[in-house]
mmCIF file of N, CA and C in Angstrom:
data_model
loop_
_atom_site.group_PDB
_atom_site.id
_atom_site.type_symbol
_atom_site.label_atom_id
_atom_site.label_comp_id
_atom_site.label_asym_id
_atom_site.label_seq_id
_atom_site.Cartn_x
_atom_site.Cartn_y
_atom_site.Cartn_z
ATOM 1 N N LYS R 99 -114.911 -168.041 -16.375
ATOM 2 C CA LYS R 99 -114.028 -168.303 -17.501
ATOM 3 C C LYS R 99 -114.819 -168.679 -18.747
ATOM 4 N N MET R 100 -115.912 -169.425 -18.541
ATOM 5 C CA MET R 100 -116.739 -169.817 -19.681
ATOM 6 C C MET R 100 -117.351 -168.578 -20.330
ATOM 7 N N GLU R 101 -117.731 -167.621 -19.519
ATOM 8 C CA GLU R 101 -118.302 -166.372 -20.028
ATOM 9 C C GLU R 101 -117.309 -165.677 -20.964
ATOM 10 N N GLU R 102 -116.055 -165.613 -20.558
ATOM 11 C CA GLU R 102 -115.025 -164.996 -21.388
ATOM 12 C C GLU R 102 -114.778 -165.801 -22.654
ATOM 13 N N PHE R 103 -114.688 -167.126 -22.523
ATOM 14 C CA PHE R 103 -114.430 -167.998 -23.664
ATOM 15 C C PHE R 103 -115.525 -167.872 -24.722
ATOM 16 N N LEU R 104 -116.772 -167.777 -24.274
ATOM 17 C CA LEU R 104 -117.907 -167.671 -25.198
ATOM 18 C C LEU R 104 -118.148 -166.243 -25.662
ATOM 19 N N ASN R 105 -117.373 -165.301 -25.122
ATOM 20 C CA ASN R 105 -117.476 -163.886 -25.478
ATOM 21 C C ASN R 105 -118.887 -163.353 -25.231
ATOM 22 N N LEU R 106 -119.395 -163.642 -24.052
ATOM 23 C CA LEU R 106 -120.717 -163.161 -23.667
ATOM 24 C C LEU R 106 -120.544 -161.807 -22.987
ATOM 25 N N THR R 107 -121.017 -160.768 -23.641
ATOM 26 C CA THR R 107 -120.770 -159.414 -23.154
ATOM 27 C C THR R 107 -121.958 -158.798 -22.441
ATOM 28 N N GLN R 108 -123.155 -159.377 -22.617
ATOM 29 C CA GLN R 108 -124.355 -158.794 -22.019
ATOM 30 C C GLN R 108 -125.049 -159.805 -21.108
ATOM 31 N N LEU R 109 -124.265 -160.551 -20.387
ATOM 32 C CA LEU R 109 -124.789 -161.639 -19.569
ATOM 33 C C LEU R 109 -125.819 -161.174 -18.541
ATOM 34 N N LYS R 110 -125.603 -160.005 -17.967
ATOM 35 C CA LYS R 110 -126.513 -159.533 -16.917
ATOM 36 C C LYS R 110 -127.847 -159.046 -17.457
ATOM 37 N N THR R 111 -127.922 -158.729 -18.745
ATOM 38 C CA THR R 111 -129.162 -158.193 -19.307
ATOM 39 C C THR R 111 -129.749 -159.041 -20.427
ATOM 40 N N SER R 112 -129.073 -160.084 -20.823
ATOM 41 C CA SER R 112 -129.536 -160.894 -21.944
ATOM 42 C C SER R 112 -129.906 -162.301 -21.480
ATOM 43 N N LEU R 113 -131.186 -162.623 -21.568
ATOM 44 C CA LEU R 113 -131.645 -163.955 -21.204
ATOM 45 C C LEU R 113 -131.008 -164.997 -22.124
ATOM 46 N N LYS R 114 -130.871 -164.668 -23.394
ATOM 47 C CA LYS R 114 -130.273 -165.581 -24.364
ATOM 48 C C LYS R 114 -128.840 -165.937 -23.960
ATOM 49 N N GLU R 115 -128.042 -164.951 -23.607
ATOM 50 C CA GLU R 115 -126.664 -165.218 -23.189
ATOM 51 C C GLU R 115 -126.611 -166.022 -21.900
ATOM 52 N N ALA R 116 -127.504 -165.736 -20.981
ATOM 53 C CA ALA R 116 -127.538 -166.487 -19.720
ATOM 54 C C ALA R 116 -127.873 -167.949 -19.978
ATOM 55 N N ILE R 117 -128.807 -168.211 -20.889
ATOM 56 C CA ILE R 117 -129.183 -169.582 -21.224
ATOM 57 C C ILE R 117 -128.026 -170.297 -21.918
ATOM 58 N N LEU R 118 -127.344 -169.612 -22.828
ATOM 59 C CA LEU R 118 -126.197 -170.219 -23.508
ATOM 60 C C LEU R 118 -125.078 -170.546 -22.523
ATOM 61 N N LEU R 119 -124.819 -169.642 -21.597
ATOM 62 C CA LEU R 119 -123.798 -169.906 -20.577
ATOM 63 C C LEU R 119 -124.175 -171.132 -19.754
ATOM 64 N N ASP R 120 -125.425 -171.228 -19.362
ATOM 65 C CA ASP R 120 -125.900 -172.377 -18.596
ATOM 66 C C ASP R 120 -125.759 -173.665 -19.401
ATOM 67 N N TYR R 121 -126.140 -173.633 -20.662
ATOM 68 C CA TYR R 121 -126.072 -174.804 -21.552
ATOM 69 C C TYR R 121 -124.642 -175.340 -21.654
ATOM 70 N N TYR R 122 -123.703 -174.461 -21.966
ATOM 71 C CA TYR R 122 -122.321 -174.904 -22.135
ATOM 72 C C TYR R 122 -121.656 -175.268 -20.805
ATOM 73 N N THR R 123 -121.945 -174.525 -19.749
ATOM 74 C CA THR R 123 -121.349 -174.822 -18.444
ATOM 75 C C THR R 123 -121.847 -176.163 -17.914
ATOM 76 N N ALA R 124 -123.138 -176.408 -18.031
ATOM 77 C CA ALA R 124 -123.694 -177.691 -17.577
ATOM 78 C C ALA R 124 -123.088 -178.843 -18.380
ATOM 79 N N GLY R 125 -122.949 -178.653 -19.686
ATOM 80 C CA GLY R 125 -122.337 -179.685 -20.527
ATOM 81 C C GLY R 125 -120.892 -179.947 -20.148
ATOM 82 N N PHE R 126 -120.154 -178.879 -19.902
ATOM 83 C CA PHE R 126 -118.748 -179.014 -19.519
ATOM 84 C C PHE R 126 -118.615 -179.806 -18.224
ATOM 85 N N TRP R 127 -119.420 -179.468 -17.214
ATOM 86 C CA TRP R 127 -119.325 -180.163 -15.932
ATOM 87 C C TRP R 127 -119.807 -181.600 -16.030
ATOM 88 N N TRP R 128 -120.799 -181.855 -16.865
ATOM 89 C CA TRP R 128 -121.246 -183.228 -17.076
ATOM 90 C C TRP R 128 -120.117 -184.063 -17.673
ATOM 91 N N ALA R 129 -119.436 -183.505 -18.666
ATOM 92 C CA ALA R 129 -118.327 -184.224 -19.307
ATOM 93 C C ALA R 129 -117.175 -184.450 -18.320
ATOM 94 N N LYS R 130 -116.923 -183.473 -17.461
ATOM 95 C CA LYS R 130 -115.884 -183.647 -16.441
ATOM 96 C C LYS R 130 -116.264 -184.776 -15.484
ATOM 97 N N GLU R 131 -117.542 -184.842 -15.098
ATOM 98 C CA GLU R 131 -118.006 -185.916 -14.217
ATOM 99 C C GLU R 131 -117.905 -187.278 -14.885
ATOM 100 N N MET R 132 -118.011 -187.297 -16.209
ATOM 101 C CA MET R 132 -117.869 -188.537 -16.969
ATOM 102 C C MET R 132 -116.396 -188.947 -17.098
ATOM 103 N N LYS R 133 -115.507 -188.078 -16.621
ATOM 104 C CA LYS R 133 -114.069 -188.318 -16.648
ATOM 105 C C LYS R 133 -113.539 -188.451 -18.077
ATOM 106 N N PHE R 134 -114.062 -187.603 -18.976
ATOM 107 C CA PHE R 134 -113.572 -187.573 -20.346
ATOM 108 C C PHE R 134 -112.149 -187.024 -20.347
ATOM 109 N N SER R 135 -111.338 -187.539 -21.266
ATOM 110 C CA SER R 135 -109.998 -186.979 -21.465
ATOM 111 C C SER R 135 -110.158 -185.593 -22.086
ATOM 112 N N LEU R 136 -109.068 -184.852 -22.179
ATOM 113 C CA LEU R 136 -109.143 -183.517 -22.781
ATOM 114 C C LEU R 136 -109.631 -183.581 -24.224
ATOM 115 N N ILE R 137 -109.182 -184.566 -24.971
ATOM 116 C CA ILE R 137 -109.607 -184.715 -26.365
ATOM 117 C C ILE R 137 -111.092 -185.055 -26.421
ATOM 118 N N GLN R 138 -111.534 -185.941 -25.536
ATOM 119 C CA GLN R 138 -112.956 -186.290 -25.492
ATOM 120 C C GLN R 138 -113.801 -185.097 -25.050
ATOM 121 N N LEU R 139 -113.308 -184.353 -24.071
ATOM 122 C CA LEU R 139 -114.013 -183.167 -23.600
ATOM 123 C C LEU R 139 -114.179 -182.171 -24.738
ATOM 124 N N SER R 140 -113.122 -181.965 -25.487
ATOM 125 C CA SER R 140 -113.181 -181.067 -26.637
ATOM 126 C C SER R 140 -114.176 -181.577 -27.679
ATOM 127 N N GLY R 141 -114.141 -182.866 -27.947
ATOM 128 C CA GLY R 141 -115.076 -183.454 -28.905
ATOM 129 C C GLY R 141 -116.518 -183.328 -28.444
ATOM 130 N N PHE R 142 -116.750 -183.527 -27.150
ATOM 131 C CA PHE R 142 -118.092 -183.389 -26.603
ATOM 132 C C PHE R 142 -118.587 -181.954 -26.717
ATOM 133 N N MET R 143 -117.733 -180.993 -26.382
ATOM 134 C CA MET R 143 -118.134 -179.591 -26.488
ATOM 135 C C MET R 143 -118.407 -179.232 -27.955
ATOM 136 N N ASP R 144 -117.640 -179.812 -28.874
ATOM 137 C CA ASP R 144 -117.923 -179.625 -30.303
ATOM 138 C C ASP R 144 -119.311 -180.140 -30.655
ATOM 139 N N LEU R 145 -119.677 -181.305 -30.104
ATOM 140 C CA LEU R 145 -121.008 -181.861 -30.376
ATOM 141 C C LEU R 145 -122.116 -180.968 -29.815
ATOM 142 N N LEU R 146 -121.922 -180.435 -28.610
ATOM 143 C CA LEU R 146 -122.902 -179.509 -28.040
ATOM 144 C C LEU R 146 -123.071 -178.299 -28.955
ATOM 145 N N ASN R 147 -121.941 -177.744 -29.365
ATOM 146 C CA ASN R 147 -121.962 -176.571 -30.233
ATOM 147 C C ASN R 147 -122.582 -176.905 -31.588
ATOM 148 N N PHE R 148 -122.243 -178.066 -32.131
ATOM 149 C CA PHE R 148 -122.764 -178.520 -33.417
ATOM 150 C C PHE R 148 -124.285 -178.600 -33.390
ATOM 151 N N ALA R 149 -124.832 -179.238 -32.369
ATOM 152 C CA ALA R 149 -126.281 -179.397 -32.261
ATOM 153 C C ALA R 149 -126.971 -178.053 -32.073
ATOM 154 N N LEU R 150 -126.372 -177.176 -31.272
ATOM 155 C CA LEU R 150 -126.976 -175.870 -31.035
ATOM 156 C C LEU R 150 -126.886 -174.987 -32.279
ATOM 157 N N GLU R 151 -125.775 -175.039 -32.996
ATOM 158 C CA GLU R 151 -125.641 -174.260 -34.231
ATOM 159 C C GLU R 151 -126.596 -174.754 -35.309
ATOM 160 N N ASN R 152 -126.826 -176.061 -35.366
ATOM 161 C CA ASN R 152 -127.805 -176.584 -36.323
ATOM 162 C C ASN R 152 -129.171 -175.960 -36.083
ATOM 163 N N LEU R 153 -129.502 -175.755 -34.835
ATOM 164 C CA LEU R 153 -130.780 -175.144 -34.471
ATOM 165 C C LEU R 153 -130.752 -173.634 -34.699
ATOM 166 N N SER R 154 -129.746 -172.975 -34.160
ATOM 167 C CA SER R 154 -129.744 -171.511 -34.174
ATOM 168 C C SER R 154 -129.407 -170.924 -35.540
ATOM 169 N N ASN R 155 -128.377 -171.413 -36.196
ATOM 170 C CA ASN R 155 -127.932 -170.819 -37.456
ATOM 171 C C ASN R 155 -128.534 -171.466 -38.687
ATOM 172 N N LYS R 156 -128.719 -172.771 -38.648
ATOM 173 C CA LYS R 156 -129.210 -173.491 -39.826
ATOM 174 C C LYS R 156 -130.715 -173.738 -39.784
ATOM 175 N N HIS R 157 -131.367 -173.348 -38.693
ATOM 176 C CA HIS R 157 -132.821 -173.486 -38.526
ATOM 177 C C HIS R 157 -133.291 -174.921 -38.771
ATOM 178 N N MET R 158 -132.504 -175.901 -38.356
ATOM 179 C CA MET R 158 -132.870 -177.305 -38.563
ATOM 180 C C MET R 158 -134.016 -177.714 -37.662
ATOM 181 N N THR R 159 -134.849 -178.581 -38.189
ATOM 182 C CA THR R 159 -135.910 -179.162 -37.378
ATOM 183 C C THR R 159 -135.273 -180.149 -36.404
ATOM 184 N N LEU R 160 -136.040 -180.571 -35.440
ATOM 185 C CA LEU R 160 -135.551 -181.553 -34.469
ATOM 186 C C LEU R 160 -135.106 -182.827 -35.179
ATOM 187 N N GLY R 161 -135.918 -183.318 -36.113
ATOM 188 C CA GLY R 161 -135.574 -184.545 -36.839
ATOM 189 C C GLY R 161 -134.286 -184.411 -37.634
ATOM 190 N N ASP R 162 -134.132 -183.292 -38.339
ATOM 191 C CA ASP R 162 -132.917 -183.076 -39.125
ATOM 192 C C ASP R 162 -131.689 -182.956 -38.234
ATOM 193 N N ASN R 163 -131.844 -182.290 -37.108
ATOM 194 C CA ASN R 163 -130.723 -182.129 -36.181
ATOM 195 C C ASN R 163 -130.311 -183.487 -35.607
ATOM 196 N N LEU R 164 -131.284 -184.329 -35.287
ATOM 197 C CA LEU R 164 -130.964 -185.671 -34.786
ATOM 198 C C LEU R 164 -130.222 -186.487 -35.846
ATOM 199 N N LYS R 165 -130.639 -186.367 -37.103
ATOM 200 C CA LYS R 165 -129.950 -187.080 -38.191
ATOM 201 C C LYS R 165 -128.515 -186.593 -38.342
ATOM 202 N N GLU R 166 -128.310 -185.290 -38.264
ATOM 203 C CA GLU R 166 -126.961 -184.727 -38.370
ATOM 204 C C GLU R 166 -126.088 -185.172 -37.200
ATOM 205 N N LEU R 167 -126.668 -185.211 -36.021
ATOM 206 C CA LEU R 167 -125.928 -185.677 -34.848
ATOM 207 C C LEU R 167 -125.530 -187.133 -35.015
ATOM 208 N N GLU R 168 -126.448 -187.945 -35.529
ATOM 209 C CA GLU R 168 -126.148 -189.359 -35.768
ATOM 210 C C GLU R 168 -124.984 -189.500 -36.748
ATOM 211 N N ARG R 169 -125.012 -188.726 -37.815
ATOM 212 C CA ARG R 169 -123.908 -188.775 -38.796
ATOM 213 C C ARG R 169 -122.593 -188.329 -38.186
ATOM 214 N N ALA R 170 -122.640 -187.260 -37.410
ATOM 215 C CA ALA R 170 -121.417 -186.746 -36.790
ATOM 216 C C ALA R 170 -120.831 -187.754 -35.807
ATOM 217 N N MET R 171 -121.698 -188.401 -35.043
ATOM 218 C CA MET R 171 -121.201 -189.342 -34.036
ATOM 219 C C MET R 171 -120.769 -190.667 -34.641
ATOM 220 N N SER R 172 -121.338 -191.047 -35.768
ATOM 221 C CA SER R 172 -120.967 -192.323 -36.382
ATOM 222 C C SER R 172 -119.750 -192.194 -37.276
ATOM 223 N N GLY R 173 -119.299 -190.956 -37.502
ATOM 224 C CA GLY R 173 -118.120 -190.770 -38.332
ATOM 225 C C GLY R 173 -118.438 -190.642 -39.802
ATOM 226 N N ILE R 174 -119.724 -190.786 -40.177
ATOM 227 C CA ILE R 174 -120.104 -190.636 -41.581
ATOM 228 C C ILE R 174 -119.920 -189.190 -42.004
ATOM 229 N N GLY R 175 -120.363 -188.295 -41.185
ATOM 230 C CA GLY R 175 -120.204 -186.872 -41.458
ATOM 231 C C GLY R 175 -119.375 -186.260 -40.362
ATOM 232 N N LYS R 176 -118.607 -185.270 -40.674
ATOM 233 C CA LYS R 176 -117.794 -184.583 -39.677
ATOM 234 C C LYS R 176 -118.390 -183.210 -39.432
ATOM 235 N N THR R 177 -118.306 -182.736 -38.208
ATOM 236 C CA THR R 177 -118.742 -181.378 -37.937
ATOM 237 C C THR R 177 -117.704 -180.440 -38.529
ATOM 238 N N ASP R 178 -118.092 -179.186 -38.742
ATOM 239 C CA ASP R 178 -117.182 -178.209 -39.333
ATOM 240 C C ASP R 178 -115.900 -178.055 -38.510
ATOM 241 N N SER R 179 -116.045 -178.074 -37.203
ATOM 242 C CA SER R 179 -114.889 -177.861 -36.336
ATOM 243 C C SER R 179 -114.195 -179.170 -35.992
ATOM 244 N N GLU R 180 -114.612 -180.235 -36.623
ATOM 245 C CA GLU R 180 -114.092 -181.541 -36.235
ATOM 246 C C GLU R 180 -113.396 -182.212 -37.414
ATOM 247 N N GLU R 181 -112.123 -182.342 -37.342
ATOM 248 C CA GLU R 181 -111.332 -183.069 -38.331
ATOM 249 C C GLU R 181 -110.522 -184.101 -37.569
ATOM 250 N N ARG R 182 -111.170 -185.127 -37.102
ATOM 251 C CA ARG R 182 -110.536 -186.102 -36.227
ATOM 252 C C ARG R 182 -109.994 -187.278 -37.022
ATOM 253 N N ASP R 183 -108.822 -187.742 -36.635
ATOM 254 C CA ASP R 183 -108.252 -188.932 -37.244
ATOM 255 C C ASP R 183 -108.820 -190.187 -36.603
ATOM 256 N N ASP R 184 -109.264 -190.093 -35.346
ATOM 257 C CA ASP R 184 -109.724 -191.240 -34.591
ATOM 258 C C ASP R 184 -111.248 -191.305 -34.586
ATOM 259 N N PRO R 185 -111.844 -192.215 -35.375
ATOM 260 C CA PRO R 185 -113.297 -192.306 -35.381
ATOM 261 C C PRO R 185 -113.858 -192.901 -34.093
ATOM 262 N N ASN R 186 -113.006 -193.496 -33.264
ATOM 263 C CA ASN R 186 -113.437 -194.106 -32.009
ATOM 264 C C ASN R 186 -113.096 -193.203 -30.827
ATOM 265 N N LEU R 187 -113.439 -191.949 -30.966
ATOM 266 C CA LEU R 187 -113.143 -190.977 -29.918
ATOM 267 C C LEU R 187 -113.845 -191.348 -28.612
ATOM 268 N N PHE R 188 -115.068 -191.868 -28.734
ATOM 269 C CA PHE R 188 -115.844 -192.269 -27.569
ATOM 270 C C PHE R 188 -116.162 -193.750 -27.648
ATOM 271 N N SER R 189 -116.226 -194.393 -26.486
ATOM 272 C CA SER R 189 -116.666 -195.785 -26.438
ATOM 273 C C SER R 189 -118.166 -195.826 -26.720
ATOM 274 N N ILE R 190 -118.691 -197.007 -26.949
ATOM 275 C CA ILE R 190 -120.129 -197.163 -27.190
ATOM 276 C C ILE R 190 -120.924 -196.666 -25.982
ATOM 277 N N GLU R 191 -120.472 -196.992 -24.787
ATOM 278 C CA GLU R 191 -121.163 -196.561 -23.583
ATOM 279 C C GLU R 191 -121.137 -195.040 -23.444
ATOM 280 N N GLN R 192 -119.995 -194.434 -23.746
ATOM 281 C CA GLN R 192 -119.883 -192.983 -23.683
ATOM 282 C C GLN R 192 -120.786 -192.328 -24.723
ATOM 283 N N ALA R 193 -120.816 -192.886 -25.925
ATOM 284 C CA ALA R 193 -121.667 -192.343 -26.992
ATOM 285 C C ALA R 193 -123.136 -192.402 -26.591
ATOM 286 N N LYS R 194 -123.551 -193.511 -25.983
ATOM 287 C CA LYS R 194 -124.938 -193.623 -25.514
ATOM 288 C C LYS R 194 -125.227 -192.588 -24.437
ATOM 289 N N ALA R 195 -124.280 -192.389 -23.528
ATOM 290 C CA ALA R 195 -124.458 -191.399 -22.466
ATOM 291 C C ALA R 195 -124.542 -189.988 -23.055
ATOM 292 N N ILE R 196 -123.742 -189.708 -24.071
ATOM 293 C CA ILE R 196 -123.768 -188.403 -24.730
ATOM 294 C C ILE R 196 -125.127 -188.170 -25.386
ATOM 295 N N ILE R 197 -125.626 -189.166 -26.071
ATOM 296 C CA ILE R 197 -126.944 -189.039 -26.712
ATOM 297 C C ILE R 197 -128.014 -188.798 -25.662
ATOM 298 N N ASP R 198 -127.961 -189.562 -24.573
ATOM 299 C CA ASP R 198 -128.926 -189.365 -23.485
ATOM 300 C C ASP R 198 -128.832 -187.941 -22.934
ATOM 301 N N TYR R 199 -127.608 -187.457 -22.769
ATOM 302 C CA TYR R 199 -127.425 -186.105 -22.251
ATOM 303 C C TYR R 199 -128.015 -185.068 -23.206
ATOM 304 N N LEU R 200 -127.754 -185.216 -24.496
ATOM 305 C CA LEU R 200 -128.280 -184.263 -25.472
ATOM 306 C C LEU R 200 -129.805 -184.303 -25.542
ATOM 307 N N VAL R 201 -130.370 -185.482 -25.397
ATOM 308 C CA VAL R 201 -131.833 -185.595 -25.389
ATOM 309 C C VAL R 201 -132.396 -184.823 -24.202
ATOM 310 N N ILE R 202 -131.817 -185.024 -23.031
ATOM 311 C CA ILE R 202 -132.310 -184.375 -21.819
ATOM 312 C C ILE R 202 -132.049 -182.871 -21.819
ATOM 313 N N SER R 203 -130.872 -182.454 -22.275
ATOM 314 C CA SER R 203 -130.489 -181.050 -22.155
ATOM 315 C C SER R 203 -130.968 -180.178 -23.307
ATOM 316 N N LEU R 204 -131.065 -180.710 -24.513
ATOM 317 C CA LEU R 204 -131.406 -179.885 -25.667
ATOM 318 C C LEU R 204 -132.661 -180.358 -26.387
ATOM 319 N N PHE R 205 -132.663 -181.607 -26.804
ATOM 320 C CA PHE R 205 -133.734 -182.071 -27.677
ATOM 321 C C PHE R 205 -135.098 -182.126 -26.992
ATOM 322 N N LYS R 206 -135.108 -182.394 -25.701
ATOM 323 C CA LYS R 206 -136.368 -182.422 -24.958
ATOM 324 C C LYS R 206 -136.984 -181.019 -24.858
ATOM 325 N N HIS R 207 -136.148 -180.016 -24.946
ATOM 326 C CA HIS R 207 -136.569 -178.615 -24.825
ATOM 327 C C HIS R 207 -136.404 -177.867 -26.148
ATOM 328 N N TYR R 208 -136.490 -178.590 -27.252
ATOM 329 C CA TYR R 208 -136.180 -178.033 -28.576
ATOM 330 C C TYR R 208 -137.058 -176.824 -28.909
ATOM 331 N N LYS R 209 -138.338 -176.907 -28.619
ATOM 332 C CA LYS R 209 -139.250 -175.793 -28.924
ATOM 333 C C LYS R 209 -138.845 -174.531 -28.162
ATOM 334 N N ALA R 210 -138.416 -174.695 -26.927
ATOM 335 C CA ALA R 210 -137.993 -173.528 -26.146
ATOM 336 C C ALA R 210 -136.737 -172.909 -26.744
ATOM 337 N N TYR R 211 -135.793 -173.742 -27.175
ATOM 338 C CA TYR R 211 -134.585 -173.223 -27.811
ATOM 339 C C TYR R 211 -134.911 -172.583 -29.162
ATOM 340 N N GLU R 212 -135.851 -173.162 -29.900
ATOM 341 C CA GLU R 212 -136.269 -172.539 -31.168
ATOM 342 C C GLU R 212 -136.835 -171.148 -30.901
ATOM 343 N N PHE R 213 -137.653 -171.032 -29.874
ATOM 344 C CA PHE R 213 -138.206 -169.732 -29.534
ATOM 345 C C PHE R 213 -137.101 -168.768 -29.125
ATOM 346 N N LEU R 214 -136.136 -169.241 -28.367
ATOM 347 C CA LEU R 214 -135.025 -168.398 -27.932
ATOM 348 C C LEU R 214 -134.289 -167.796 -29.123
ATOM 349 N N PHE R 215 -134.045 -168.608 -30.148
ATOM 350 C CA PHE R 215 -133.265 -168.143 -31.295
ATOM 351 C C PHE R 215 -134.105 -167.511 -32.398
ATOM 352 N N HIS R 216 -135.341 -167.952 -32.554
ATOM 353 C CA HIS R 216 -136.108 -167.521 -33.720
ATOM 354 C C HIS R 216 -137.433 -166.857 -33.391
ATOM 355 N N GLY R 217 -137.801 -166.848 -32.125
ATOM 356 C CA GLY R 217 -139.063 -166.229 -31.741
ATOM 357 C C GLY R 217 -138.974 -164.721 -31.844
ATOM 358 N N ARG R 218 -140.079 -164.116 -32.224
ATOM 359 C CA ARG R 218 -140.119 -162.667 -32.339
ATOM 360 C C ARG R 218 -140.270 -162.080 -30.944
ATOM 361 N N ARG R 219 -139.360 -161.226 -30.590
ATOM 362 C CA ARG R 219 -139.413 -160.594 -29.277
ATOM 363 C C ARG R 219 -139.681 -159.114 -29.443
ATOM 364 N N GLU R 220 -140.497 -158.593 -28.558
ATOM 365 C CA GLU R 220 -140.773 -157.162 -28.588
ATOM 366 C C GLU R 220 -139.689 -156.439 -27.817
ATOM 367 N N GLU R 221 -139.408 -155.219 -28.242
ATOM 368 C CA GLU R 221 -138.421 -154.400 -27.555
ATOM 369 C C GLU R 221 -138.963 -153.994 -26.184
ATOM 370 N N PRO R 222 -138.151 -154.072 -25.153
ATOM 371 C CA PRO R 222 -138.630 -153.652 -23.839
ATOM 372 C C PRO R 222 -138.835 -152.136 -23.796
ATOM 373 N N VAL R 223 -139.838 -151.734 -23.076
ATOM 374 C CA VAL R 223 -140.107 -150.313 -22.899
ATOM 375 C C VAL R 223 -139.640 -149.932 -21.508
ATOM 376 N N ILE R 224 -138.743 -148.983 -21.454
ATOM 377 C CA ILE R 224 -138.196 -148.540 -20.173
ATOM 378 C C ILE R 224 -138.731 -147.135 -19.906
ATOM 379 N N SER R 225 -139.314 -146.973 -18.735
ATOM 380 C CA SER R 225 -139.848 -145.655 -18.378
ATOM 381 C C SER R 225 -139.273 -145.234 -17.033
ATOM 382 N N ASN R 226 -139.689 -144.093 -16.579
ATOM 383 C CA ASN R 226 -139.234 -143.591 -15.278
ATOM 384 C C ASN R 226 -139.821 -144.377 -14.127
ATOM 385 N N GLU R 227 -140.910 -145.124 -14.376
ATOM 386 C CA GLU R 227 -141.550 -145.878 -13.299
ATOM 387 C C GLU R 227 -140.613 -146.951 -12.888
#
């Protein structure tokens, strides 16, 4: 279902799509294990998407992305997809857990994700062999 939701059409042949599916699926299941409400789950998935889009589309450095995440989570800045009336969407403990999760899942591997989105890749050569 996540594959359909993310509109991944080349999952079997695209390493990038496979990594994105893994990233979002792991995040979704982590949030479910945290017993987030539907609104919290949606907000968490927005944060995952926000951090990844900052890297992939906006070419943000790790430091800039961390600053943007801090603003988004503190309510100072809102993500594009986030127009929330409740600035206390997550408890302090949940917010700390979310930050820890993002550090482990994305920020610790930032260079690898940068390469995934911005690294120059050569076209594969397919032959009869």
